[in-house]
mmCIF file of C-alpha atoms and ligand atoms in Angstrom:
data_model
loop_
_atom_site.group_PDB
_atom_site.id
_atom_site.type_symbol
_atom_site.label_atom_id
_atom_site.label_comp_id
_atom_site.label_asym_id
_atom_site.label_seq_id
_atom_site.Cartn_x
_atom_site.Cartn_y
_atom_site.Cartn_z
ATOM 1 C CA UNK H 29 91.845 132.518 91.247
ATOM 2 C CA UNK H 30 89.542 129.528 91.708
ATOM 3 C CA UNK H 31 89.928 126.547 94.030
ATOM 4 C CA UNK H 32 87.997 123.473 92.904
ATOM 5 C CA UNK H 33 87.501 121.016 95.756
ATOM 6 C CA UNK H 34 87.432 117.230 95.340
ATOM 7 C CA UNK H 35 84.014 115.551 95.002
ATOM 8 C CA UNK H 36 82.592 114.705 98.430
ATOM 9 C CA UNK H 37 85.032 117.034 100.207
ATOM 10 C CA UNK H 38 84.751 117.478 103.996
ATOM 11 C CA UNK H 39 83.313 120.817 105.172
ATOM 12 C CA UNK H 40 86.335 121.272 107.440
ATOM 13 C CA UNK H 41 88.687 121.114 104.429
ATOM 14 C CA UNK H 42 86.692 123.863 102.689
ATOM 15 C CA UNK H 43 86.736 125.913 105.883
ATOM 16 C CA UNK H 44 90.517 125.520 106.129
ATOM 17 C CA UNK H 45 90.953 126.944 102.622
ATOM 18 C CA UNK H 46 88.703 129.894 103.456
ATOM 19 C CA UNK H 47 90.609 130.578 106.683
ATOM 20 C CA UNK H 48 93.998 130.483 104.989
ATOM 21 C CA UNK H 49 92.838 132.905 102.291
ATOM 22 C CA UNK H 50 91.229 135.280 104.791
ATOM 23 C CA UNK H 51 94.280 135.174 107.067
ATOM 24 C CA UNK H 52 96.306 136.373 104.057
ATOM 25 C CA UNK H 53 93.945 139.329 103.575
ATOM 26 C CA UNK H 54 91.860 137.851 100.751
ATOM 27 C CA UNK H 55 88.170 137.042 100.378
ATOM 28 C CA UNK H 56 86.841 133.564 99.625
ATOM 29 C CA UNK H 57 83.374 132.837 98.209
ATOM 30 C CA UNK H 58 82.189 129.262 98.573
ATOM 31 C CA UNK H 59 79.752 127.856 95.974
ATOM 32 C CA UNK H 60 78.272 124.482 96.842
ATOM 33 C CA UNK H 61 76.883 122.592 93.871
ATOM 34 C CA UNK H 62 75.470 119.107 93.976
ATOM 35 C CA UNK H 63 78.545 117.640 92.360
ATOM 36 C CA UNK H 64 81.329 119.909 93.585
ATOM 37 C CA UNK H 65 82.329 122.788 95.822
ATOM 38 C CA UNK H 66 84.169 125.721 94.294
ATOM 39 C CA UNK H 67 85.918 128.516 96.187
ATOM 40 C CA UNK H 68 86.372 131.775 94.265
ATOM 41 C CA UNK H 69 89.157 134.013 95.571
ATOM 42 C CA UNK H 70 89.260 137.780 95.444
ATOM 43 C CA UNK H 71 92.439 139.629 96.371
ATOM 44 C CA UNK H 72 96.118 139.617 95.571
ATOM 45 C CA UNK H 73 96.949 136.707 93.277
ATOM 46 C CA UNK H 74 100.680 136.871 94.063
ATOM 47 C CA UNK H 75 99.929 136.435 97.764
ATOM 48 C CA UNK H 76 97.581 133.522 97.063
ATOM 49 C CA UNK H 77 100.326 131.850 95.044
ATOM 50 C CA UNK H 78 102.469 131.645 98.199
ATOM 51 C CA UNK H 79 99.766 129.862 100.245
ATOM 52 C CA UNK H 80 100.186 126.354 98.754
ATOM 53 C CA UNK H 81 96.436 125.970 98.426
ATOM 54 C CA UNK H 82 96.935 123.123 95.940
ATOM 55 C CA UNK H 83 98.629 121.071 98.650
ATOM 56 C CA UNK H 84 95.760 121.394 101.126
ATOM 57 C CA UNK H 85 93.522 118.407 101.938
ATOM 58 C CA UNK H 86 90.438 118.136 99.727
ATOM 59 C CA UNK H 87 91.713 120.491 97.026
ATOM 60 C CA UNK H 88 91.427 119.090 93.489
ATOM 61 C CA UNK H 89 92.740 122.031 91.501
ATOM 62 C CA UNK H 90 93.802 125.634 91.857
ATOM 63 C CA UNK H 91 93.453 127.714 88.736
ATOM 64 C CA UNK H 92 94.918 131.058 88.008
ATOM 65 C CA UNK H 93 93.188 132.379 84.931
ATOM 66 C CA UNK H 94 92.750 135.886 83.750
ATOM 67 C CA UNK H 95 89.347 135.775 82.067
ATOM 68 C CA UNK H 96 86.021 136.612 83.668
ATOM 69 C CA UNK H 97 84.804 133.143 82.779
ATOM 70 C CA UNK H 98 87.341 130.930 84.452
ATOM 71 C CA UNK H 99 85.555 127.628 84.944
ATOM 72 C CA UNK H 100 84.119 127.437 81.437
ATOM 73 C CA UNK H 101 87.277 128.706 79.739
ATOM 74 C CA UNK H 102 89.482 126.582 77.582
ATOM 75 C CA UNK H 103 92.461 127.941 79.507
ATOM 76 C CA UNK H 104 91.140 126.054 82.519
ATOM 77 C CA UNK H 105 90.224 122.906 80.588
ATOM 78 C CA UNK H 106 92.092 122.551 77.266
ATOM 79 C CA UNK H 107 90.116 119.494 76.095
ATOM 80 C CA UNK H 108 86.634 120.198 74.794
ATOM 81 C CA UNK H 109 83.992 118.763 77.136
ATOM 82 C CA UNK H 110 81.269 116.231 76.471
ATOM 83 C CA UNK H 111 77.941 116.699 78.238
ATOM 84 C CA UNK H 112 75.865 113.521 78.621
ATOM 85 C CA UNK H 113 72.114 113.908 78.673
ATOM 86 C CA UNK H 114 70.684 110.624 79.935
ATOM 87 C CA UNK H 115 73.399 108.814 78.020
ATOM 88 C CA UNK H 116 73.273 110.948 74.844
ATOM 89 C CA UNK H 117 76.567 112.777 74.292
ATOM 90 C CA UNK H 118 76.893 116.374 73.142
ATOM 91 C CA UNK H 119 80.496 117.142 72.337
ATOM 92 C CA UNK H 120 83.351 117.296 69.857
ATOM 93 C CA UNK H 121 83.203 113.762 68.403
ATOM 94 C CA UNK H 122 79.516 113.626 67.640
ATOM 95 C CA UNK H 123 76.631 115.558 66.106
ATOM 96 C CA UNK H 124 73.513 115.562 68.280
ATOM 97 C CA UNK H 125 70.160 116.205 66.643
ATOM 98 C CA UNK H 126 67.511 117.500 69.032
ATOM 99 C CA UNK H 127 64.025 117.956 67.572
ATOM 100 C CA UNK H 128 60.459 118.415 68.714
ATOM 101 C CA UNK H 129 57.625 120.876 68.875
ATOM 102 C CA UNK H 130 58.180 124.461 69.937
ATOM 103 C CA UNK H 131 55.460 123.953 72.550
ATOM 104 C CA UNK H 132 53.847 120.921 74.131
ATOM 105 C CA UNK H 133 50.167 121.226 73.165
ATOM 106 C CA UNK H 134 48.563 117.805 73.585
ATOM 107 C CA UNK H 135 49.809 114.261 74.308
ATOM 108 C CA UNK H 136 48.981 113.244 70.721
ATOM 109 C CA UNK H 137 50.767 116.210 69.143
ATOM 110 C CA UNK H 138 53.847 115.710 71.333
ATOM 111 C CA UNK H 139 54.065 111.986 70.632
ATOM 112 C CA UNK H 140 53.567 112.540 66.895
ATOM 113 C CA UNK H 141 56.314 115.183 66.877
ATOM 114 C CA UNK H 142 58.597 112.870 68.856
ATOM 115 C CA UNK H 143 58.061 110.087 66.336
ATOM 116 C CA UNK H 144 58.894 112.518 63.516
ATOM 117 C CA UNK H 145 62.007 113.587 65.388
ATOM 118 C CA UNK H 146 63.100 110.009 65.959
ATOM 119 C CA UNK H 147 62.517 109.045 62.334
ATOM 120 C CA UNK H 148 64.759 111.969 61.331
ATOM 121 C CA UNK H 149 67.556 110.625 63.547
ATOM 122 C CA UNK H 150 67.027 112.845 66.589
ATOM 123 C CA UNK H 151 68.184 111.343 69.877
ATOM 124 C CA UNK H 152 66.694 114.003 72.119
ATOM 125 C CA UNK H 153 63.236 115.592 72.238
ATOM 126 C CA UNK H 154 62.627 119.302 72.715
ATOM 127 C CA UNK H 155 59.313 120.841 73.762
ATOM 128 C CA UNK H 156 58.311 123.857 75.817
ATOM 129 C CA UNK H 157 55.897 123.531 78.733
ATOM 130 C CA UNK H 158 56.637 127.067 79.919
ATOM 131 C CA UNK H 159 56.702 129.425 76.934
ATOM 132 C CA UNK H 160 58.345 132.865 77.040
ATOM 133 C CA UNK H 161 55.997 134.738 74.712
ATOM 134 C CA UNK H 162 56.487 138.308 73.600
ATOM 135 C CA UNK H 163 52.757 138.964 73.929
ATOM 136 C CA UNK H 164 51.035 138.185 77.245
ATOM 137 C CA UNK H 165 47.977 137.147 75.220
ATOM 138 C CA UNK H 166 49.840 134.425 73.314
ATOM 139 C CA UNK H 167 49.785 130.750 74.425
ATOM 140 C CA UNK H 168 51.929 130.535 77.555
ATOM 141 C CA UNK H 169 52.379 126.760 77.654
ATOM 142 C CA UNK H 170 50.740 123.983 79.658
ATOM 143 C CA UNK H 171 53.048 124.271 82.680
ATOM 144 C CA UNK H 172 53.444 121.135 84.783
ATOM 145 C CA UNK H 173 50.869 119.280 82.691
ATOM 146 C CA UNK H 174 53.199 119.810 79.722
ATOM 147 C CA UNK H 175 56.087 118.343 81.715
ATOM 148 C CA UNK H 176 54.016 115.256 82.498
ATOM 149 C CA UNK H 177 53.212 114.852 78.807
ATOM 150 C CA UNK H 178 56.926 115.081 77.978
ATOM 151 C CA UNK H 179 57.742 112.459 80.621
ATOM 152 C CA UNK H 180 55.099 110.121 79.148
ATOM 153 C CA UNK H 181 56.499 110.613 75.660
ATOM 154 C CA UNK H 182 60.004 109.889 76.960
ATOM 155 C CA UNK H 183 58.665 106.680 78.446
ATOM 156 C CA UNK H 184 57.090 105.772 75.107
ATOM 157 C CA UNK H 185 60.009 106.685 72.837
ATOM 158 C CA UNK H 186 63.115 106.516 75.047
ATOM 159 C CA UNK H 187 64.067 110.064 74.004
ATOM 160 C CA UNK H 188 65.588 112.248 76.744
ATOM 161 C CA UNK H 189 63.770 115.582 77.049
ATOM 162 C CA UNK H 190 64.946 119.170 76.981
ATOM 163 C CA UNK H 191 62.540 121.817 78.170
ATOM 164 C CA UNK H 192 62.707 125.464 79.169
ATOM 165 C CA UNK H 193 62.593 126.876 82.705
ATOM 166 C CA UNK H 194 61.436 130.491 82.934
ATOM 167 C CA UNK H 195 61.962 131.258 86.580
ATOM 168 C CA UNK H 196 64.168 130.302 89.517
ATOM 169 C CA UNK H 197 60.991 129.309 91.373
ATOM 170 C CA UNK H 198 60.252 126.559 88.891
ATOM 171 C CA UNK H 199 63.735 124.994 88.796
ATOM 172 C CA UNK H 200 63.119 122.301 91.429
ATOM 173 C CA UNK H 201 59.885 121.219 89.743
ATOM 174 C CA UNK H 202 61.246 121.228 86.182
ATOM 175 C CA UNK H 203 64.360 119.365 87.355
ATOM 176 C CA UNK H 204 62.083 116.504 88.441
ATOM 177 C CA UNK H 205 61.108 115.916 84.810
ATOM 178 C CA UNK H 206 63.784 117.326 82.509
ATOM 179 C CA UNK H 207 66.905 115.544 81.311
ATOM 180 C CA UNK H 208 68.268 118.923 80.203
ATOM 181 C CA UNK H 209 66.909 122.298 81.307
ATOM 182 C CA UNK H 210 66.824 125.068 78.725
ATOM 183 C CA UNK H 211 67.497 128.713 79.506
ATOM 184 C CA UNK H 212 66.003 130.789 76.730
ATOM 185 C CA UNK H 213 67.430 133.818 75.002
ATOM 186 C CA UNK H 214 65.339 136.244 77.081
ATOM 187 C CA UNK H 215 66.637 134.775 80.337
ATOM 188 C CA UNK H 216 70.339 134.501 79.557
ATOM 189 C CA UNK H 217 71.118 137.153 82.155
ATOM 190 C CA UNK H 218 68.490 136.137 84.695
ATOM 191 C CA UNK H 219 71.171 135.604 87.304
ATOM 192 C CA UNK H 220 68.867 134.113 89.942
ATOM 193 C CA UNK H 221 67.765 131.512 87.398
ATOM 194 C CA UNK H 222 71.352 130.770 86.353
ATOM 195 C CA UNK H 223 72.372 130.268 89.971
ATOM 196 C CA UNK H 224 69.361 128.112 90.807
ATOM 197 C CA UNK H 225 70.105 125.831 87.851
ATOM 198 C CA UNK H 226 73.770 125.861 88.815
ATOM 199 C CA UNK H 227 72.805 124.283 92.113
ATOM 200 C CA UNK H 228 71.237 121.258 90.443
ATOM 201 C CA UNK H 229 73.102 118.466 88.693
ATOM 202 C CA UNK H 230 70.776 118.453 85.679
ATOM 203 C CA UNK H 231 72.471 119.319 82.368
ATOM 204 C CA UNK H 232 71.547 122.732 81.029
ATOM 205 C CA UNK H 233 71.280 124.257 77.567
ATOM 206 C CA UNK H 234 72.088 127.964 77.749
ATOM 207 C CA UNK H 235 70.864 129.912 74.748
ATOM 208 C CA UNK H 236 72.675 133.057 73.755
ATOM 209 C CA UNK H 237 70.823 136.248 74.623
ATOM 210 C CA UNK H 238 69.640 137.872 71.403
ATOM 211 C CA UNK H 239 71.457 141.052 72.434
ATOM 212 C CA UNK H 240 74.416 139.446 74.158
ATOM 213 C CA UNK H 241 78.048 139.458 73.154
ATOM 214 C CA UNK H 242 79.967 136.193 73.271
ATOM 215 C CA UNK H 243 81.791 137.413 76.391
ATOM 216 C CA UNK H 244 78.474 138.109 78.148
ATOM 217 C CA UNK H 245 77.192 134.691 77.125
ATOM 218 C CA UNK H 246 80.241 132.952 78.577
ATOM 219 C CA UNK H 247 79.969 134.953 81.803
ATOM 220 C CA UNK H 248 76.345 133.782 82.051
ATOM 221 C CA UNK H 249 77.600 130.198 81.690
ATOM 222 C CA UNK H 250 80.141 130.948 84.410
ATOM 223 C CA UNK H 251 77.287 131.824 86.806
ATOM 224 C CA UNK H 252 75.983 128.270 86.366
ATOM 225 C CA UNK H 253 79.436 126.675 86.626
ATOM 226 C CA UNK H 254 80.335 128.712 89.687
ATOM 227 C CA UNK H 255 77.472 127.048 91.564
ATOM 228 C CA UNK H 256 78.914 123.623 90.757
ATOM 229 C CA UNK H 257 77.060 122.549 87.598
ATOM 230 C CA UNK H 258 79.453 122.212 84.673
ATOM 231 C CA UNK H 259 77.093 120.158 82.494
ATOM 232 C CA UNK H 260 76.416 123.111 80.195
ATOM 233 C CA UNK H 261 75.656 123.089 76.469
ATOM 234 C CA UNK H 262 75.744 126.490 74.755
ATOM 235 C CA UNK H 263 73.219 127.218 71.994
ATOM 236 C CA UNK H 264 73.674 129.941 69.384
ATOM 237 C CA UNK H 265 70.119 130.974 68.415
ATOM 238 C CA UNK H 266 70.625 134.213 66.504
ATOM 239 C CA UNK H 267 71.179 137.792 67.535
ATOM 240 C CA UNK H 268 69.356 141.023 66.793
ATOM 241 C CA UNK H 269 70.776 142.936 63.876
ATOM 242 C CA UNK H 270 69.392 145.594 61.533
ATOM 243 C CA UNK H 271 68.157 142.850 59.169
ATOM 244 C CA UNK H 272 64.386 142.365 59.014
ATOM 245 C CA UNK H 273 64.064 139.544 56.459
ATOM 246 C CA UNK H 274 64.909 137.035 59.189
ATOM 247 C CA UNK H 275 63.709 137.047 62.792
ATOM 248 C CA UNK H 276 67.279 137.116 64.053
ATOM 249 C CA UNK H 277 70.687 136.637 62.458
ATOM 250 C CA UNK H 278 72.348 133.292 63.187
ATOM 251 C CA UNK H 279 75.909 134.154 64.170
ATOM 252 C CA UNK H 280 77.804 131.297 62.545
ATOM 253 C CA UNK H 281 81.128 132.748 63.643
ATOM 254 C CA UNK H 282 80.059 132.275 67.266
ATOM 255 C CA UNK H 283 80.574 128.525 66.841
ATOM 256 C CA UNK H 284 84.348 128.543 66.216
ATOM 257 C CA UNK H 285 84.898 131.627 68.384
ATOM 258 C CA UNK H 286 83.223 130.042 71.409
ATOM 259 C CA UNK H 287 84.971 126.730 70.825
ATOM 260 C CA UNK H 288 88.284 128.572 70.967
ATOM 261 C CA UNK H 289 87.377 130.382 74.205
ATOM 262 C CA UNK H 290 85.440 127.698 76.061
ATOM 263 C CA UNK H 291 85.550 123.939 76.524
ATOM 264 C CA UNK H 292 81.737 123.699 76.540
ATOM 265 C CA UNK H 293 79.860 122.100 73.624
ATOM 266 C CA UNK H 294 78.083 124.491 71.242
ATOM 267 C CA UNK H 295 74.974 123.721 69.229
ATOM 268 C CA UNK H 296 72.871 125.923 66.949
ATOM 269 C CA UNK H 297 69.152 126.592 66.689
ATOM 270 C CA UNK H 298 68.367 127.272 63.017
ATOM 271 C CA UNK H 299 64.606 127.379 63.734
ATOM 272 C CA UNK H 300 64.406 130.233 66.232
ATOM 273 C CA UNK H 301 67.136 132.277 64.569
ATOM 274 C CA UNK H 302 65.638 132.460 61.085
ATOM 275 C CA UNK H 303 62.024 132.012 62.176
ATOM 276 C CA UNK H 304 61.291 130.563 58.709
ATOM 277 C CA UNK H 305 60.989 126.946 57.565
ATOM 278 C CA UNK H 306 62.903 127.562 54.322
ATOM 279 C CA UNK H 307 65.971 128.733 56.242
ATOM 280 C CA UNK H 308 66.280 125.767 58.581
ATOM 281 C CA UNK H 309 68.128 123.533 56.108
ATOM 282 C CA UNK H 310 70.702 126.067 54.848
ATOM 283 C CA UNK H 311 71.391 127.353 58.372
ATOM 284 C CA UNK H 312 71.767 123.808 59.677
ATOM 285 C CA UNK H 313 74.244 122.980 56.954
ATOM 286 C CA UNK H 314 76.223 126.119 57.654
ATOM 287 C CA UNK H 315 76.291 125.488 61.395
ATOM 288 C CA UNK H 316 77.419 121.904 61.095
ATOM 289 C CA UNK H 317 80.177 122.724 58.638
ATOM 290 C CA UNK H 318 81.312 125.533 60.953
ATOM 291 C CA UNK H 319 81.802 122.848 63.607
ATOM 292 C CA UNK H 320 78.624 122.911 65.713
ATOM 293 C CA UNK H 321 78.298 119.946 68.066
ATOM 294 C CA UNK H 322 74.600 119.599 67.311
ATOM 295 C CA UNK H 323 71.420 121.271 66.182
ATOM 296 C CA UNK H 324 68.033 121.814 67.777
ATOM 297 C CA UNK H 325 65.078 122.147 65.403
ATOM 298 C CA UNK H 326 61.314 122.562 65.618
ATOM 299 C CA UNK H 327 59.083 119.886 64.086
ATOM 300 C CA UNK H 328 55.279 119.694 64.240
ATOM 301 C CA UNK H 329 52.773 117.180 62.832
ATOM 302 C CA UNK H 330 50.446 120.031 61.741
ATOM 303 C CA UNK H 331 52.419 123.266 61.563
ATOM 304 C CA UNK H 332 49.390 125.225 60.315
ATOM 305 C CA UNK H 333 47.644 124.460 63.622
ATOM 306 C CA UNK H 334 50.675 125.004 65.902
ATOM 307 C CA UNK H 335 50.046 127.242 68.911
ATOM 308 C CA UNK H 336 53.566 128.616 68.657
ATOM 309 C CA UNK H 337 56.125 129.095 65.868
ATOM 310 C CA UNK H 338 54.340 127.004 63.200
ATOM 311 C CA UNK H 339 56.050 129.015 60.446
ATOM 312 C CA UNK H 340 59.419 127.487 61.252
ATOM 313 C CA UNK H 341 58.365 123.905 62.083
ATOM 314 C CA UNK H 342 59.613 121.190 59.755
ATOM 315 C CA UNK H 343 57.428 118.432 58.321
ATOM 316 C CA UNK H 344 57.510 116.032 55.360
ATOM 317 C CA UNK H 345 60.078 116.628 52.632
ATOM 318 C CA UNK H 346 61.781 119.467 54.521
ATOM 319 C CA UNK H 347 62.397 117.215 57.509
ATOM 320 C CA UNK H 348 63.638 114.382 55.276
ATOM 321 C CA UNK H 349 66.117 116.757 53.647
ATOM 322 C CA UNK H 350 67.330 117.930 57.034
ATOM 323 C CA UNK H 351 67.809 114.328 58.189
ATOM 324 C CA UNK H 352 69.880 113.553 55.089
ATOM 325 C CA UNK H 353 71.969 116.696 55.494
ATOM 326 C CA UNK H 354 72.686 115.922 59.146
ATOM 327 C CA UNK H 355 73.763 112.370 58.308
ATOM 328 C CA UNK H 356 75.949 113.454 55.384
ATOM 329 C CA UNK H 357 77.562 116.365 57.188
ATOM 330 C CA UNK H 358 78.200 114.342 60.334
ATOM 331 C CA UNK H 359 80.353 112.026 58.221
ATOM 332 C CA UNK H 360 81.878 114.925 56.308
ATOM 333 C CA UNK H 361 83.001 116.489 59.590
ATOM 334 C CA UNK H 362 84.562 113.201 60.751
ATOM 335 C CA UNK H 363 82.060 112.831 63.572
ATOM 336 C CA UNK H 364 79.489 110.187 64.441
ATOM 337 C CA UNK H 365 75.792 110.520 65.225
ATOM 338 C CA UNK H 366 75.167 110.981 68.964
ATOM 339 C CA UNK H 367 73.508 107.742 70.016
ATOM 340 C CA UNK H 368 72.354 106.973 73.492
ATOM 341 C CA UNK H 369 75.075 104.922 75.187
ATOM 342 C CA UNK H 370 72.941 103.236 77.815
ATOM 343 C CA UNK H 371 69.325 102.798 78.753
ATOM 344 C CA UNK H 372 68.429 104.045 82.183
ATOM 345 C CA UNK H 373 65.271 103.280 84.071
ATOM 346 C CA UNK H 374 62.325 105.662 83.723
HETATM 347 C C1 PEP Y 13 62.484 127.906 72.279
HETATM 348 O O1 PEP Y 13 63.486 127.226 71.978
HETATM 349 O O2 PEP Y 13 61.364 127.421 72.441
HETATM 350 C C2 PEP Y 13 62.655 129.357 72.472
HETATM 351 C C3 PEP Y 13 61.699 130.103 73.028
HETATM 352 O O3 PEP Y 13 63.832 129.821 72.012
HETATM 353 P P1 PEP Y 13 64.564 131.229 72.208
HETATM 354 O O4 PEP Y 13 64.745 131.396 73.687
HETATM 355 O O5 PEP Y 13 65.841 131.023 71.467
HETATM 356 O O6 PEP Y 13 63.687 132.266 71.574
HETATM 357 MN MN1 MN Y 14 59.553 128.687 69.600
#
């Protein structure tokens, strides 16, 4: 059972809920996010049902759901959610194209990639400043310098930025720059990171762990939600299978399955799943027709010189074809392109 408190609730009202639950022999765990306070109850549900928690001051909602991912479940919230990233929606009525370089390398490269992204219809810029590389000898990213470059390019282009955070220690710093924080496939079950991001009010893109089941993925999202941040976009980026022709296997079925189980938006990453430029277009088409709420793709002005993932970066004719496919399939699916709804300062 979960008690969601009203925004701006008084501490005494939260305390009263905890006391009533404990007096009835239950345990109550309080999670304080920036935007809301959530009290998770452990104990006898039948007893809790007699406590009239819903009628207590400051209580917004009491939910009795059976799944392990209560707050992100569709049982809890039957309408599919829209997450706004600096005014750009990601949700059921739109298709959001996010594009940019795998890694931020230089100001010139990042701006050039952002211009390519924008020309292709993207309304959000991706780019890694902290790179989770399999080899410790590979380019690890520019760190905070990369974040500053992204912020400058946002200033120049108006594109909100999504960038990865690798560690709980970096969350406060990355949150200063990012419009959406990315949790990569290797960190999907880094619970300290999930909780730290859950305590901010910055939207988050949670990639599916390459070895994770859908249930595990949704429980990871629940860790973020439980700390009060429900601005979560899920990203299917391929899972490990026995197949070696592709880097990973994009699990198209995850899109409708997750949309049935959870109210959170789901996008796909056809670049990191296939790991090959020639697969980005067919995988994007498949994902959009399966109902994805958006796609995130790598672009690079000089893929042959890219410090990371050049083999999958789009340029030229391939990017033009992707742009056309996204436009056509957005209409085909009865959606509209995700345009920024307001301009905010900075
Ligand atoms: C990325 O998007 O830059 C990335 C590293 O992706 P993934 O975590 O899916 O490998
Ligand atoms: Mn990459």
